[in-house]
Coordinates of C-alpha atoms in Angstrom, one line a residue:
X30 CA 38.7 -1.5 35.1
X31 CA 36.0 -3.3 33.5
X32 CA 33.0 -0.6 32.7
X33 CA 30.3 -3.2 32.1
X34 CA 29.4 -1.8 28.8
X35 CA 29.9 -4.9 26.5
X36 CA 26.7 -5.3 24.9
X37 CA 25.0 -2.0 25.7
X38 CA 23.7 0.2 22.7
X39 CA 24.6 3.9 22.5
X40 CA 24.0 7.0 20.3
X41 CA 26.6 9.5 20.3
X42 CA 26.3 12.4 17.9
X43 CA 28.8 15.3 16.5
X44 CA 30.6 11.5 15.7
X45 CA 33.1 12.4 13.1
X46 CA 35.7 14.1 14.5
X47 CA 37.0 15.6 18.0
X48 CA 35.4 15.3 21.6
X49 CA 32.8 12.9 19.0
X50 CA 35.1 10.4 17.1
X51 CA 37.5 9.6 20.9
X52 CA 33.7 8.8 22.4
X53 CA 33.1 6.2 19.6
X54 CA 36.1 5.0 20.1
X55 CA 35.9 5.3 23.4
X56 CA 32.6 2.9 23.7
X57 CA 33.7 0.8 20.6
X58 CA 36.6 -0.4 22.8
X59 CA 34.5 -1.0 25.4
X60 CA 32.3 -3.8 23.8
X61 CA 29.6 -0.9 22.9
X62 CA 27.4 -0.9 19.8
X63 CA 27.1 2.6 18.9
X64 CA 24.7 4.5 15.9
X65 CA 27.0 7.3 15.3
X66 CA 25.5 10.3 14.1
X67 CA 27.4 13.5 11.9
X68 CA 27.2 15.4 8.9
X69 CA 29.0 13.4 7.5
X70 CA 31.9 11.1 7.8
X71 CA 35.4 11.2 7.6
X72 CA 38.2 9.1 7.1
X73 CA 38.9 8.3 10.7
X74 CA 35.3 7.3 11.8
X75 CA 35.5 5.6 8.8
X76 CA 38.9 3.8 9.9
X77 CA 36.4 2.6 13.3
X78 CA 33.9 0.9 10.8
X79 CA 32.6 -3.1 11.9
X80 CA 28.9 -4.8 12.8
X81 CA 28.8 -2.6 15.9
X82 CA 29.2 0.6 14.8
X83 CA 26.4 2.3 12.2
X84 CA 26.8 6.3 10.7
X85 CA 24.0 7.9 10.4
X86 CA 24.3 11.4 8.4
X87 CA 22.2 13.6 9.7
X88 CA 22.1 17.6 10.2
X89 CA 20.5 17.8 13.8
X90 CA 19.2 21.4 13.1
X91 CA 16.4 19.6 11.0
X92 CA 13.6 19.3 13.9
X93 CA 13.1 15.4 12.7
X94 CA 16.9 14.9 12.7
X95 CA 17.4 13.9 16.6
X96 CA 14.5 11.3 16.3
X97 CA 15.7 10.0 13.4
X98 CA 18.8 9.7 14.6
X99 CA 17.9 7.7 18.2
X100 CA 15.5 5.1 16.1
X101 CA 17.9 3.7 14.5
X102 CA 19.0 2.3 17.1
X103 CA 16.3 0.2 17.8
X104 CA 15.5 -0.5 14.0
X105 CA 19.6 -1.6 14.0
X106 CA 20.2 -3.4 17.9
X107 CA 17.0 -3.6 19.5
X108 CA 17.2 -0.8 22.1
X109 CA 19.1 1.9 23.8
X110 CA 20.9 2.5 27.0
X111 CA 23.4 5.4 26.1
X112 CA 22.6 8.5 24.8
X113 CA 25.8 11.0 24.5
X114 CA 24.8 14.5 23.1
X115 CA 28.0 15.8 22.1
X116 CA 27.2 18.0 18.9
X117 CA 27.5 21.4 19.5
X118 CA 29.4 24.3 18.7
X119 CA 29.3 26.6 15.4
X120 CA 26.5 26.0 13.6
X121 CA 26.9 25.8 9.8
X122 CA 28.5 29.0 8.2
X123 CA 28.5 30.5 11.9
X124 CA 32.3 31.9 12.7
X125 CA 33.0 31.6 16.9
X126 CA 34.3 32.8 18.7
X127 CA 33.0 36.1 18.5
X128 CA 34.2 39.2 20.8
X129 CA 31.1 41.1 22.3
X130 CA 27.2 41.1 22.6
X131 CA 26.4 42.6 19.7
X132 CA 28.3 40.8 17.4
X133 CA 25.3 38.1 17.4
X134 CA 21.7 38.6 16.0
X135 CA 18.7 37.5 16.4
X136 CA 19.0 34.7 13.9
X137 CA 22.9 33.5 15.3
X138 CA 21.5 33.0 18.6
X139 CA 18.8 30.6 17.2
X140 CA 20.6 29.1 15.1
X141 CA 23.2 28.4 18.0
X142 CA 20.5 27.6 20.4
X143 CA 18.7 25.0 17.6
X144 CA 22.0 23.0 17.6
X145 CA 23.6 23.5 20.9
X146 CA 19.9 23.2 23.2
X147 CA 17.4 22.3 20.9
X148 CA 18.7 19.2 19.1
X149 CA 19.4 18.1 22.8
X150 CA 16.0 18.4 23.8
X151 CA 14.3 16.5 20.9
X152 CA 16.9 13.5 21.1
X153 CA 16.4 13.1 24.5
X154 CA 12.7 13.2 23.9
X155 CA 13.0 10.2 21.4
X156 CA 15.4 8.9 23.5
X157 CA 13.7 8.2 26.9
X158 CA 11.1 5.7 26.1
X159 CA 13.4 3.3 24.8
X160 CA 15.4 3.6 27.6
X161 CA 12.7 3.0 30.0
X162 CA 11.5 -0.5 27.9
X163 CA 15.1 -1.5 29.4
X164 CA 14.8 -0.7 32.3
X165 CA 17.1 2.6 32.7
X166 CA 19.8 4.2 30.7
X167 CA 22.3 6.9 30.9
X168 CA 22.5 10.0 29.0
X169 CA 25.6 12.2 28.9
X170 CA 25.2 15.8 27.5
X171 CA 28.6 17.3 26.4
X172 CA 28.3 20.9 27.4
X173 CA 30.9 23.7 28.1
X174 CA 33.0 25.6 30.9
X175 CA 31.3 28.8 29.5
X176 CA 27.9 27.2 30.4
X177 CA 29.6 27.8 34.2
X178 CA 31.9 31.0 33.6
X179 CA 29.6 34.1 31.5
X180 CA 32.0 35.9 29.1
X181 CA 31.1 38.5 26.8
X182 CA 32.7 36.1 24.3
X183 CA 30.2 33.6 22.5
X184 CA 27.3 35.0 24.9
X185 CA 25.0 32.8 22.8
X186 CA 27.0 30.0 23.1
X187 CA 27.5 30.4 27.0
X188 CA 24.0 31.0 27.3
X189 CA 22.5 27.9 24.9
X190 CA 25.0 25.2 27.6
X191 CA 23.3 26.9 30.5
X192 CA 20.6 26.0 29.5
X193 CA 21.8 22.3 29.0
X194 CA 23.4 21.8 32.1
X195 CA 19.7 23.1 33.7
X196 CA 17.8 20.6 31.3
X197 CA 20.4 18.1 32.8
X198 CA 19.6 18.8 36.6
X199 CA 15.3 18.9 35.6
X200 CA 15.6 15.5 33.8
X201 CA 17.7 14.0 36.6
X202 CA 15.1 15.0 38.7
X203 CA 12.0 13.6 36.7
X204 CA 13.9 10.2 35.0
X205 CA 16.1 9.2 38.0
X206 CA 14.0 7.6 39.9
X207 CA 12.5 5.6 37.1
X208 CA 16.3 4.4 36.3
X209 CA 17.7 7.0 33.9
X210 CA 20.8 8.7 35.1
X211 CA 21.6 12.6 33.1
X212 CA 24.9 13.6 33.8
X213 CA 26.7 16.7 31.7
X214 CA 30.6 16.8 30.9
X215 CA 31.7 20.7 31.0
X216 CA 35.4 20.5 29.1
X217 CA 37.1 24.0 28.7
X218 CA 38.9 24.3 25.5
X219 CA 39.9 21.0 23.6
X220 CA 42.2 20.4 20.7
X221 CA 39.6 19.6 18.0
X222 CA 39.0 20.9 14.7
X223 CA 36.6 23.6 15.8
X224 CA 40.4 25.3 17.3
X225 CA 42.6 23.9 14.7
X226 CA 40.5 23.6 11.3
X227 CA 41.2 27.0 8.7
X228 CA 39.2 29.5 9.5
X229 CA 38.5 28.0 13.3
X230 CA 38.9 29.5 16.5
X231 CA 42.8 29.9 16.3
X232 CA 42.6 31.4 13.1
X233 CA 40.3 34.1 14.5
X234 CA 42.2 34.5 17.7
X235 CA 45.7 35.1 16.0
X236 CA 44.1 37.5 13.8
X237 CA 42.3 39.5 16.8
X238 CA 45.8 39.1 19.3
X239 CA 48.3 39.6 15.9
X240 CA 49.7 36.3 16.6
X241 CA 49.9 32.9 14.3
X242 CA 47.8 29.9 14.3
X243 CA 50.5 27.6 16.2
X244 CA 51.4 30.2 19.0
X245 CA 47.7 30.3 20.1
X246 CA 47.1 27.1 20.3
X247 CA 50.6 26.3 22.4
X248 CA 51.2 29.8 23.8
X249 CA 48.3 32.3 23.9
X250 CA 45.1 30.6 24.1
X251 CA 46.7 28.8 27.5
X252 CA 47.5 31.9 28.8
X253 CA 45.0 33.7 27.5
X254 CA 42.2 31.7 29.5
X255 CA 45.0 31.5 32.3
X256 CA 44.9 27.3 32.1
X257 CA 46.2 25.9 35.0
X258 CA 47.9 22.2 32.6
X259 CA 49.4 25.3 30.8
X260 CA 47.7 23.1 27.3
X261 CA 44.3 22.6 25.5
X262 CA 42.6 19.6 26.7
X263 CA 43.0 16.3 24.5
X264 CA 39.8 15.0 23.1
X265 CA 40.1 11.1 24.7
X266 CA 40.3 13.1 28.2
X267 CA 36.4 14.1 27.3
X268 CA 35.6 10.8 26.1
X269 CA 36.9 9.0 28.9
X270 CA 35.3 10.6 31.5
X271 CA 31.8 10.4 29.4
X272 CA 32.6 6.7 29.2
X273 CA 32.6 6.2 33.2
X274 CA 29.2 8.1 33.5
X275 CA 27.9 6.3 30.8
X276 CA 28.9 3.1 32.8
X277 CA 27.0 1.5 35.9
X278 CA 30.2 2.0 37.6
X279 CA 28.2 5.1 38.1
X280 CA 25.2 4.1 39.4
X281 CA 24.6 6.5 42.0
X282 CA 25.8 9.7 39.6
X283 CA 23.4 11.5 38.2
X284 CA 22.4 15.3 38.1
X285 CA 26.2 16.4 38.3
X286 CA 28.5 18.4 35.9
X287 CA 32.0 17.1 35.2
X288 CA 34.0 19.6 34.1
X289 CA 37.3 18.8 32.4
X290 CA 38.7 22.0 31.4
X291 CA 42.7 22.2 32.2
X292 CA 42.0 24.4 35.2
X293 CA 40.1 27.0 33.3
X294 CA 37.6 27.6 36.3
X295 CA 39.2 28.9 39.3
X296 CA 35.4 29.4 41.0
X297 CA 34.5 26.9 44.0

């Protein structure tokens, strides 16, 4: 199915690896030029390097960061159309997940909310305008299941992509109409680096369940948060689905929450 993206102009950040680096790809393949934004690189964003794709390194806690980030895509192609706000997560020398309440302070949860809400808000701020001079746009905000299901682990977390999949519905609401479609992607857990790096979220759970790194990400994470696929979801199942909302193909799709999360929801 052709998407009708060739040509279009997106930002996607968090770019680098994971949910991120299948996206790029993602909108690469589909004729997109795309101003990818990380940290900094790595060897397999780097493999996706051509005239349509531009890294930006940027650390989107910096208030000036987002902004930065979205005009270079008018200083590089003249526009933009697709904005994909996929960095989240840990913040920098933050360990998830983490087990109760009171494991967080007052400076974690800002620090969680400044990359997982905040950074969000400002991009989309620089990002609207431009997308108005075209006449529309799409912006796809990658949130979480736990923004849906509250669990005392990574309350912060939960709490920060509630309040993204709100700011979602609010700018539906108030950009719609004037040809901007918001749409958020709610995956459950995903096999990226934030589970399988050292020290990432398998480490931690193996050392809380007295497991090993392997059998929690095939064995007890699954059963653990009772998936229904029995598997962690694969990053190009994300990207693929933010692909289609990013696409005219859905036109009349905006305001919703797709979540893609192996049957970790069992609400209705």
């Amino acid at each position: 199915m052709d998407l009708r993206l060739s040509g279009k102009v997106a930002v996607v950040t968090g770019a680098s690896k994971g949910i991120g680096l299948a996206i790029v790809s993602t909108l690469l393949a589909e004729g997109v030029r795309v101003v990818a934004a990380s940290r900094g690189s790595s060897e397999e964003l780097e493999a996706l390097a051509g005239p349509d794709l531009v890294h930006v390194a940027a650390d989107l806690m910096e208030p000036d960061a987002p902004g930065l980030v979205v005009a270079r895509a008018a200083e590089e192609f003249g526009g933009l159309d697709i904005l994909v706000n996929n960095a989240g997560g840990r913040p920098p020398g933050v360990t998830l997940p983490r087990s109760s309440f009171f494991e967080a302070n007052d400076d974690d949860w800002r620090a969680v909310f400044e990359f997982n809400l905040f950074s969000v808000v400002r991009a989309v701020r620089a990002a609207v305008p431009l997308m108005l001079r075209r006449g529309g746009g799409s912006i796809v905000n990658v949130s979480s299941a736990n923004g849906r299901q509250p669990s005392p682990m990574n309350v912060d977390y939960g709490a920060a992509k509630a309040g993204m999949n709100n700011l979602a519905k609010a700018l539906s609401e108030e950009f719609g109409p004037q040809g901007v479609r918001v749409n958020t992607v709610s995956p459950g857990p995903v096999l990226t680096p934030w589970w399988t790096e050292k020290g990432g979220a398998a480490d931690v759970i193996a050392a809380m369940a007295g497991s090993d790194h392997d059998s929690v990400l095939n064995k007890v994470a699954p059963e653990m948060m009772r998936l229904t696929t029995g598997r962690l979801v694969d990053p190009q199942e994300v990207a693929d689905v933010v692909a289609l909302l990013a696409s005219p193909r859905s036109a009349s799709t905006t305001g919703a929450d797709f979540v893609v999360d192996g049957g970790l929801l069992k609400a209705v």
